[in-house]
């Protein structure tokens, strides 16, 4: 069985060589979670799906009355490069796709009309490209700079900070407030462990995708001991199962707890987990970023597009069914080694709300950036990369890597 995950090997230069790794996260659910009954794997046919963008949702109703015409402001097709295969964590992006999209199996892309809240036409199309194995595990930053047709890409803030000197990017909206990355363990083997700090006081080996910058942070902070970490994790549950829960592992809070309880037949029981975000490592996961020159070039485009993206995330978590059907259909048609079920998609959509992965953050707005949080990450990350081939840009500040200039502060999850 093929399991997660994710992202580029941040510890190497952007010489376009990447390995799988993963990110960080926010508010913790430290105890084992028993999910609902497992769903069934399935997907609707693209030509029969009503269209994610037609879901009205339960967000800011004012969004439906705004001018959403992007024709002549944005490219005729807004190309977005993702960091992985289709999954529910990308739901807000797929929510932008109108009825009867095309699933291009050669490009590994979903292409359709870009629609706003309530299915309102914008006059342009959207092309959502899969990442990870679909692109040879290249970083999205690499692809953004290699391919001028890509307008936006998922560039996690720690990646943006790392490449601030050589390949700078600026994030314009953050659909996820909290990074889904967790460390999970067997609550029966470690009944007194409630946090990652607790786990570090045991002799449990923690397996992770080598190159994950967050692990450098956890070791430097003394939260985990270097000798108790194993960077050879390949995403398979085999080692965890074989060790009968004596080791811990990285994963996503919106996926692995369900997968291990319902889809890993040799385990089939709950795991406990905590978010890496709780330790102080707080990058924004999967924000939409662009090259710095595009901030000016496409300012009029982004002024309208960013609120549409904010509202799409609100609409997705309010009613994810149509969008999840499109995600599952794309996974099926891509016919890759990525395994993704209806049960995981449904669990992810619920968990993203429950655990605050999608939230309004410290205010009433969804999608904006806390610059104090980003400045703190820069301060933490700068010494980690001090001896790297390309250190962090001297004097880097939050406003160099994120911007709120296009955010509609009135759009957020209903209270």
GROMACS .gro file of C-alpha atoms in nm:
model
  415
    1UNK     CA    1   0.000   0.000   0.000
    2UNK     CA    2   0.130   0.344  -0.097
    3UNK     CA    3   0.103   0.617   0.168
    4UNK     CA    4   0.212   0.983   0.193
    5UNK     CA    5   0.383   1.222   0.130
    6UNK     CA    6   0.511   1.518   0.045
    7UNK     CA    7   0.724   1.794  -0.063
    8UNK     CA    8   1.071   1.882  -0.160
    9UNK     CA    9   1.398   1.808   0.007
   10UNK     CA   10   1.461   2.148   0.157
   11UNK     CA   11   1.810   2.062   0.276
   12UNK     CA   12   1.958   2.050  -0.075
   13UNK     CA   13   2.010   2.342  -0.317
   14UNK     CA   14   1.742   2.403  -0.575
   15UNK     CA   15   1.949   2.216  -0.831
   16UNK     CA   16   1.615   2.063  -0.920
   17UNK     CA   17   1.691   1.740  -0.732
   18UNK     CA   18   1.425   1.660  -0.480
   19UNK     CA   19   1.322   1.383  -0.245
   20UNK     CA   20   0.998   1.334  -0.054
   21UNK     CA   21   0.965   1.520   0.275
   22UNK     CA   22   0.693   1.705   0.463
   23UNK     CA   23   0.606   2.020   0.649
   24UNK     CA   24   0.481   2.153   0.986
   25UNK     CA   25   0.146   2.235   1.152
   26UNK     CA   26  -0.068   2.420   1.419
   27UNK     CA   27  -0.306   2.334   1.712
   28UNK     CA   28  -0.262   1.988   1.849
   29UNK     CA   29  -0.484   1.686   1.883
   30UNK     CA   30  -0.255   1.481   2.102
   31UNK     CA   31  -0.471   1.181   2.175
   32UNK     CA   32  -0.568   0.894   1.955
   33UNK     CA   33  -0.860   0.978   1.731
   34UNK     CA   34  -1.124   0.719   1.651
   35UNK     CA   35  -1.272   0.813   1.318
   36UNK     CA   36  -1.614   0.730   1.183
   37UNK     CA   37  -1.697   0.434   0.968
   38UNK     CA   38  -1.466   0.398   0.671
   39UNK     CA   39  -1.594   0.527   0.340
   40UNK     CA   40  -1.572   0.346   0.013
   41UNK     CA   41  -1.327   0.423  -0.263
   42UNK     CA   42  -1.493   0.578  -0.565
   43UNK     CA   43  -1.520   0.879  -0.790
   44UNK     CA   44  -1.768   1.043  -1.021
   45UNK     CA   45  -1.696   1.078  -1.390
   46UNK     CA   46  -1.568   1.425  -1.475
   47UNK     CA   47  -1.839   1.483  -1.732
   48UNK     CA   48  -2.117   1.405  -1.484
   49UNK     CA   49  -1.986   1.588  -1.178
   50UNK     CA   50  -2.201   1.893  -1.114
   51UNK     CA   51  -1.884   2.094  -1.070
   52UNK     CA   52  -1.715   2.195  -0.745
   53UNK     CA   53  -1.764   2.564  -0.816
   54UNK     CA   54  -2.141   2.527  -0.825
   55UNK     CA   55  -2.157   2.458  -0.452
   56UNK     CA   56  -2.292   2.769  -0.285
   57UNK     CA   57  -2.123   2.701   0.048
   58UNK     CA   58  -2.185   2.885   0.372
   59UNK     CA   59  -1.929   3.161   0.360
   60UNK     CA   60  -1.942   3.535   0.316
   61UNK     CA   61  -2.250   3.601   0.105
   62UNK     CA   62  -2.114   3.939  -0.009
   63UNK     CA   63  -1.867   3.746  -0.226
   64UNK     CA   64  -2.145   3.648  -0.467
   65UNK     CA   65  -2.219   4.012  -0.548
   66UNK     CA   66  -1.861   4.117  -0.624
   67UNK     CA   67  -1.714   4.172  -0.967
   68UNK     CA   68  -1.532   3.849  -1.043
   69UNK     CA   69  -1.446   3.908  -1.408
   70UNK     CA   70  -1.080   3.813  -1.457
   71UNK     CA   71  -1.076   3.836  -1.837
   72UNK     CA   72  -0.796   4.062  -1.954
   73UNK     CA   73  -0.650   4.086  -1.604
   74UNK     CA   74  -0.526   3.732  -1.552
   75UNK     CA   75  -0.383   3.496  -1.813
   76UNK     CA   76  -0.653   3.327  -2.018
   77UNK     CA   77  -0.562   3.009  -1.829
   78UNK     CA   78  -0.443   3.047  -1.471
   79UNK     CA   79  -0.191   2.764  -1.428
   80UNK     CA   80  -0.134   2.643  -1.071
   81UNK     CA   81   0.137   2.392  -0.980
   82UNK     CA   82   0.065   2.177  -0.674
   83UNK     CA   83   0.318   1.989  -0.462
   84UNK     CA   84   0.146   1.649  -0.470
   85UNK     CA   85  -0.120   1.432  -0.629
   86UNK     CA   86  -0.485   1.539  -0.585
   87UNK     CA   87  -0.611   1.519  -0.227
   88UNK     CA   88  -0.861   1.690   0.001
   89UNK     CA   89  -0.600   1.923   0.148
   90UNK     CA   90  -0.611   2.090  -0.196
   91UNK     CA   91  -0.990   2.108  -0.190
   92UNK     CA   92  -1.014   2.487  -0.195
   93UNK     CA   93  -0.816   2.496  -0.518
   94UNK     CA   94  -1.026   2.230  -0.694
   95UNK     CA   95  -1.335   2.416  -0.572
   96UNK     CA   96  -1.246   2.680  -0.833
   97UNK     CA   97  -1.308   2.436  -1.120
   98UNK     CA   98  -1.641   2.476  -1.299
   99UNK     CA   99  -1.870   2.204  -1.442
  100UNK     CA  100  -1.748   1.941  -1.689
  101UNK     CA  101  -1.372   1.985  -1.650
  102UNK     CA  102  -1.113   1.802  -1.858
  103UNK     CA  103  -0.876   1.562  -1.683
  104UNK     CA  104  -0.558   1.557  -1.891
  105UNK     CA  105  -0.388   1.229  -1.811
  106UNK     CA  106  -0.070   1.313  -2.003
  107UNK     CA  107  -0.015   1.645  -1.826
  108UNK     CA  108  -0.162   1.516  -1.499
  109UNK     CA  109  -0.378   1.826  -1.485
  110UNK     CA  110  -0.740   1.922  -1.424
  111UNK     CA  111  -0.851   2.196  -1.665
  112UNK     CA  112  -1.181   2.382  -1.662
  113UNK     CA  113  -1.356   2.714  -1.630
  114UNK     CA  114  -1.241   2.910  -1.325
  115UNK     CA  115  -1.555   2.994  -1.131
  116UNK     CA  116  -1.621   3.203  -0.822
  117UNK     CA  117  -1.869   3.162  -0.536
  118UNK     CA  118  -2.195   3.003  -0.650
  119UNK     CA  119  -2.047   2.905  -0.987
  120UNK     CA  120  -2.011   3.263  -1.110
  121UNK     CA  121  -1.803   3.270  -1.432
  122UNK     CA  122  -1.478   3.464  -1.427
  123UNK     CA  123  -1.403   3.458  -1.799
  124UNK     CA  124  -1.082   3.257  -1.768
  125UNK     CA  125  -0.983   2.896  -1.724
  126UNK     CA  126  -0.782   2.722  -1.454
  127UNK     CA  127  -0.530   2.442  -1.498
  128UNK     CA  128  -0.434   2.256  -1.179
  129UNK     CA  129  -0.120   2.047  -1.224
  130UNK     CA  130  -0.030   1.758  -0.997
  131UNK     CA  131   0.308   1.753  -0.826
  132UNK     CA  132   0.514   1.493  -0.643
  133UNK     CA  133   0.562   1.184  -0.858
  134UNK     CA  134   0.381   1.354  -1.146
  135UNK     CA  135   0.678   1.590  -1.191
  136UNK     CA  136   0.966   1.373  -1.074
  137UNK     CA  137   0.943   1.518  -0.722
  138UNK     CA  138   1.075   1.858  -0.826
  139UNK     CA  139   1.015   2.148  -0.593
  140UNK     CA  140   0.734   2.379  -0.693
  141UNK     CA  141   0.982   2.666  -0.673
  142UNK     CA  142   1.190   2.492  -0.938
  143UNK     CA  143   0.891   2.441  -1.165
  144UNK     CA  144   0.776   2.800  -1.118
  145UNK     CA  145   1.111   2.925  -1.242
  146UNK     CA  146   1.147   2.664  -1.516
  147UNK     CA  147   0.804   2.706  -1.677
  148UNK     CA  148   0.684   3.062  -1.749
  149UNK     CA  149   0.327   2.939  -1.804
  150UNK     CA  150   0.294   2.867  -1.430
  151UNK     CA  151   0.148   3.171  -1.253
  152UNK     CA  152   0.106   3.026  -0.904
  153UNK     CA  153   0.254   2.735  -0.711
  154UNK     CA  154   0.232   2.582  -0.367
  155UNK     CA  155   0.546   2.714  -0.197
  156UNK     CA  156   0.555   2.646   0.176
  157UNK     CA  157   0.705   2.937   0.367
  158UNK     CA  158   1.009   2.743   0.487
  159UNK     CA  159   1.088   2.662   0.123
  160UNK     CA  160   1.038   3.026   0.026
  161UNK     CA  161   1.272   3.137   0.305
  162UNK     CA  162   1.535   2.882   0.206
  163UNK     CA  163   1.542   3.002  -0.155
  164UNK     CA  164   1.493   3.372  -0.081
  165UNK     CA  165   1.835   3.459  -0.221
  166UNK     CA  166   1.847   3.247  -0.535
  167UNK     CA  167   1.486   3.181  -0.639
  168UNK     CA  168   1.260   3.422  -0.446
  169UNK     CA  169   0.884   3.378  -0.425
  170UNK     CA  170   0.603   3.575  -0.265
  171UNK     CA  171   0.291   3.401  -0.128
  172UNK     CA  172  -0.037   3.585  -0.184
  173UNK     CA  173  -0.295   3.368   0.000
  174UNK     CA  174  -0.284   3.082   0.251
  175UNK     CA  175  -0.583   2.845   0.225
  176UNK     CA  176  -0.440   2.644   0.518
  177UNK     CA  177  -0.383   2.826   0.845
  178UNK     CA  178  -0.209   2.529   1.000
  179UNK     CA  179   0.027   2.278   0.845
  180UNK     CA  180  -0.113   1.921   0.852
  181UNK     CA  181   0.223   1.758   0.937
  182UNK     CA  182   0.219   1.539   1.248
  183UNK     CA  183   0.420   1.280   1.431
  184UNK     CA  184   0.208   0.983   1.535
  185UNK     CA  185   0.260   0.689   1.769
  186UNK     CA  186   0.084   0.394   1.926
  187UNK     CA  187  -0.109   0.509   2.235
  188UNK     CA  188  -0.104   0.156   2.381
  189UNK     CA  189   0.276   0.138   2.365
  190UNK     CA  190   0.324   0.497   2.487
  191UNK     CA  191   0.020   0.573   2.706
  192UNK     CA  192   0.188   0.869   2.881
  193UNK     CA  193   0.294   1.044   2.560
  194UNK     CA  194   0.068   1.338   2.478
  195UNK     CA  195   0.307   1.568   2.290
  196UNK     CA  196   0.613   1.547   2.067
  197UNK     CA  197   0.815   1.672   2.364
  198UNK     CA  198   0.688   1.373   2.564
  199UNK     CA  199   0.785   1.143   2.280
  200UNK     CA  200   1.136   1.285   2.283
  201UNK     CA  201   1.178   1.172   2.643
  202UNK     CA  202   1.128   0.811   2.540
  203UNK     CA  203   1.358   0.590   2.335
  204UNK     CA  204   1.110   0.569   2.049
  205UNK     CA  205   1.268   0.592   1.705
  206UNK     CA  206   1.095   0.855   1.488
  207UNK     CA  207   1.096   0.782   1.115
  208UNK     CA  208   1.066   1.066   0.866
  209UNK     CA  209   1.142   1.156   0.505
  210UNK     CA  210   1.508   1.256   0.500
  211UNK     CA  211   1.576   1.626   0.446
  212UNK     CA  212   1.273   1.756   0.638
  213UNK     CA  213   1.388   2.090   0.779
  214UNK     CA  214   1.149   2.060   1.070
  215UNK     CA  215   1.354   1.765   1.197
  216UNK     CA  216   1.668   1.982   1.206
  217UNK     CA  217   1.466   2.223   1.417
  218UNK     CA  218   1.333   1.954   1.654
  219UNK     CA  219   1.685   1.820   1.708
  220UNK     CA  220   1.841   2.165   1.752
  221UNK     CA  221   1.576   2.254   2.012
  222UNK     CA  222   1.641   1.931   2.201
  223UNK     CA  223   1.283   1.814   2.148
  224UNK     CA  224   1.403   1.496   1.978
  225UNK     CA  225   1.740   1.327   2.005
  226UNK     CA  226   1.928   1.285   1.677
  227UNK     CA  227   2.013   0.924   1.758
  228UNK     CA  228   1.641   0.850   1.788
  229UNK     CA  229   1.552   0.977   1.440
  230UNK     CA  230   1.553   0.779   1.117
  231UNK     CA  231   1.545   0.967   0.786
  232UNK     CA  232   1.495   0.658   0.571
  233UNK     CA  233   1.113   0.662   0.584
  234UNK     CA  234   0.961   0.583   0.243
  235UNK     CA  235   0.595   0.641   0.323
  236UNK     CA  236   0.510   0.275   0.375
  237UNK     CA  237   0.340   0.156   0.696
  238UNK     CA  238   0.558  -0.156   0.692
  239UNK     CA  239   0.817  -0.048   0.949
  240UNK     CA  240   0.557   0.086   1.192
  241UNK     CA  241   0.354  -0.233   1.171
  242UNK     CA  242   0.659  -0.458   1.195
  243UNK     CA  243   0.779  -0.273   1.503
  244UNK     CA  244   0.434  -0.326   1.659
  245UNK     CA  245   0.406   0.045   1.735
  246UNK     CA  246   0.739   0.079   1.915
  247UNK     CA  247   0.848   0.345   1.663
  248UNK     CA  248   0.680   0.674   1.571
  249UNK     CA  249   0.632   0.824   1.226
  250UNK     CA  250   0.559   1.143   1.040
  251UNK     CA  251   0.230   1.189   0.859
  252UNK     CA  252  -0.064   1.422   0.803
  253UNK     CA  253  -0.325   1.472   1.076
  254UNK     CA  254  -0.584   1.481   0.801
  255UNK     CA  255  -0.487   1.140   0.662
  256UNK     CA  256  -0.271   0.891   0.854
  257UNK     CA  257  -0.494   0.852   1.163
  258UNK     CA  258  -0.776   0.736   0.936
  259UNK     CA  259  -0.553   0.532   0.706
  260UNK     CA  260  -0.389   0.338   0.987
  261UNK     CA  261  -0.718   0.265   1.162
  262UNK     CA  262  -0.922   0.167   0.857
  263UNK     CA  263  -0.696   0.096   0.560
  264UNK     CA  264  -0.378  -0.060   0.700
  265UNK     CA  265  -0.521  -0.406   0.762
  266UNK     CA  266  -0.220  -0.526   0.962
  267UNK     CA  267  -0.267  -0.240   1.211
  268UNK     CA  268  -0.640  -0.151   1.211
  269UNK     CA  269  -0.651   0.047   1.534
  270UNK     CA  270  -0.614   0.410   1.639
  271UNK     CA  271  -0.290   0.603   1.655
  272UNK     CA  272  -0.222   0.912   1.868
  273UNK     CA  273  -0.070   1.221   1.711
  274UNK     CA  274   0.051   1.575   1.767
  275UNK     CA  275   0.115   1.857   1.522
  276UNK     CA  276   0.471   1.972   1.466
  277UNK     CA  277   0.334   2.327   1.470
  278UNK     CA  278   0.287   2.292   1.845
  279UNK     CA  279   0.664   2.276   1.888
  280UNK     CA  280   0.712   2.624   1.739
  281UNK     CA  281   0.785   2.528   1.377
  282UNK     CA  282   0.507   2.717   1.197
  283UNK     CA  283   0.541   2.750   0.819
  284UNK     CA  284   0.228   2.810   0.615
  285UNK     CA  285   0.161   2.494   0.415
  286UNK     CA  286   0.065   2.517   0.048
  287UNK     CA  287   0.015   2.893   0.018
  288UNK     CA  288  -0.022   3.012  -0.339
  289UNK     CA  289   0.299   3.190  -0.433
  290UNK     CA  290   0.441   3.357  -0.742
  291UNK     CA  291   0.762   3.518  -0.863
  292UNK     CA  292   0.818   3.866  -0.713
  293UNK     CA  293   0.782   4.046  -1.047
  294UNK     CA  294   0.431   3.906  -1.086
  295UNK     CA  295   0.313   4.096  -0.779
  296UNK     CA  296   0.324   4.412  -0.987
  297UNK     CA  297   0.258   4.262  -1.328
  298UNK     CA  298  -0.059   4.083  -1.219
  299UNK     CA  299  -0.168   4.310  -0.935
  300UNK     CA  300  -0.511   4.374  -1.092
  301UNK     CA  301  -0.555   3.999  -1.147
  302UNK     CA  302  -0.459   3.907  -0.792
  303UNK     CA  303  -0.682   4.179  -0.643
  304UNK     CA  304  -0.984   3.988  -0.775
  305UNK     CA  305  -0.847   3.634  -0.779
  306UNK     CA  306  -0.729   3.614  -0.417
  307UNK     CA  307  -1.075   3.685  -0.266
  308UNK     CA  308  -1.218   3.422  -0.502
  309UNK     CA  309  -0.962   3.172  -0.366
  310UNK     CA  310  -1.044   3.270  -0.007
  311UNK     CA  311  -1.415   3.215  -0.067
  312UNK     CA  312  -1.353   2.886  -0.246
  313UNK     CA  313  -1.184   2.746   0.063
  314UNK     CA  314  -1.478   2.858   0.277
  315UNK     CA  315  -1.719   2.694   0.032
  316UNK     CA  316  -1.518   2.372   0.012
  317UNK     CA  317  -1.515   2.297   0.384
  318UNK     CA  318  -1.885   2.385   0.404
  319UNK     CA  319  -1.977   2.125   0.139
  320UNK     CA  320  -1.685   1.920   0.003
  321UNK     CA  321  -1.877   1.643  -0.175
  322UNK     CA  322  -1.859   1.761  -0.538
  323UNK     CA  323  -1.498   1.871  -0.509
  324UNK     CA  324  -1.393   1.545  -0.346
  325UNK     CA  325  -1.560   1.359  -0.632
  326UNK     CA  326  -1.345   1.554  -0.877
  327UNK     CA  327  -1.031   1.485  -0.672
  328UNK     CA  328  -1.103   1.113  -0.665
  329UNK     CA  329  -1.182   1.108  -1.036
  330UNK     CA  330  -0.850   1.274  -1.114
  331UNK     CA  331  -0.662   1.025  -0.896
  332UNK     CA  332  -0.833   0.735  -1.074
  333UNK     CA  333  -0.766   0.870  -1.423
  334UNK     CA  334  -0.404   0.958  -1.353
  335UNK     CA  335  -0.353   0.588  -1.277
  336UNK     CA  336  -0.037   0.652  -1.076
  337UNK     CA  337   0.090   0.484  -0.759
  338UNK     CA  338  -0.098   0.737  -0.546
  339UNK     CA  339  -0.378   0.558  -0.358
  340UNK     CA  340  -0.657   0.780  -0.226
  341UNK     CA  341  -1.000   0.670  -0.108
  342UNK     CA  342  -1.337   0.829  -0.047
  343UNK     CA  343  -1.296   0.756   0.322
  344UNK     CA  344  -0.969   0.946   0.348
  345UNK     CA  345  -1.110   1.240   0.152
  346UNK     CA  346  -1.417   1.264   0.375
  347UNK     CA  347  -1.206   1.231   0.689
  348UNK     CA  348  -0.964   1.498   0.569
  349UNK     CA  349  -1.238   1.750   0.501
  350UNK     CA  350  -1.381   1.705   0.851
  351UNK     CA  351  -1.044   1.698   1.025
  352UNK     CA  352  -0.919   2.013   0.855
  353UNK     CA  353  -1.199   2.200   1.032
  354UNK     CA  354  -1.187   2.007   1.360
  355UNK     CA  355  -0.811   2.046   1.404
  356UNK     CA  356  -0.798   2.400   1.272
  357UNK     CA  357  -0.596   2.326   0.959
  358UNK     CA  358  -0.849   2.546   0.783
  359UNK     CA  359  -0.942   2.835   1.009
  360UNK     CA  360  -0.954   3.212   1.038
  361UNK     CA  361  -0.635   3.220   1.239
  362UNK     CA  362  -0.608   3.486   1.511
  363UNK     CA  363  -0.863   3.715   1.341
  364UNK     CA  364  -1.184   3.678   1.140
  365UNK     CA  365  -1.013   3.638   0.804
  366UNK     CA  366  -0.925   3.319   0.617
  367UNK     CA  367  -0.616   3.320   0.398
  368UNK     CA  368  -0.412   3.610   0.532
  369UNK     CA  369  -0.058   3.589   0.673
  370UNK     CA  370   0.062   3.672   1.022
  371UNK     CA  371   0.390   3.852   0.951
  372UNK     CA  372   0.507   3.812   1.310
  373UNK     CA  373   0.474   3.436   1.267
  374UNK     CA  374   0.673   3.448   0.941
  375UNK     CA  375   0.944   3.668   1.094
  376UNK     CA  376   0.977   3.416   1.376
  377UNK     CA  377   1.020   3.135   1.124
  378UNK     CA  378   1.286   3.336   0.941
  379UNK     CA  379   1.473   3.379   1.270
  380UNK     CA  380   1.457   3.005   1.338
  381UNK     CA  381   1.540   2.896   0.984
  382UNK     CA  382   1.829   3.134   0.911
  383UNK     CA  383   2.086   2.955   1.132
  384UNK     CA  384   1.971   2.615   1.004
  385UNK     CA  385   2.071   2.716   0.650
  386UNK     CA  386   2.374   2.927   0.749
  387UNK     CA  387   2.616   2.663   0.624
  388UNK     CA  388   2.405   2.557   0.323
  389UNK     CA  389   2.531   2.621  -0.034
  390UNK     CA  390   2.276   2.903  -0.053
  391UNK     CA  391   2.206   3.069   0.285
  392UNK     CA  392   1.890   3.266   0.358
  393UNK     CA  393   1.895   3.614   0.202
  394UNK     CA  394   2.060   3.863   0.435
  395UNK     CA  395   1.810   4.090   0.607
  396UNK     CA  396   1.510   3.884   0.493
  397UNK     CA  397   1.178   3.989   0.644
  398UNK     CA  398   0.825   3.856   0.625
  399UNK     CA  399   0.713   4.111   0.367
  400UNK     CA  400   0.973   3.969   0.128
  401UNK     CA  401   0.806   3.627   0.118
  402UNK     CA  402   0.436   3.692   0.193
  403UNK     CA  403   0.189   3.970   0.125
  404UNK     CA  404  -0.164   4.054   0.242
  405UNK     CA  405  -0.216   4.329  -0.015
  406UNK     CA  406  -0.473   4.128  -0.213
  407UNK     CA  407  -0.658   3.973   0.084
  408UNK     CA  408  -1.025   4.054   0.141
  409UNK     CA  409  -1.037   4.088   0.519
  410UNK     CA  410  -1.415   4.035   0.519
  411UNK     CA  411  -1.392   3.673   0.398
  412UNK     CA  412  -1.367   3.403   0.661
  413UNK     CA  413  -1.534   3.101   0.810
  414UNK     CA  414  -1.864   3.178   0.978
  415UNK     CA  415  -1.833   3.207   1.354
   0.00000   0.00000   0.00000
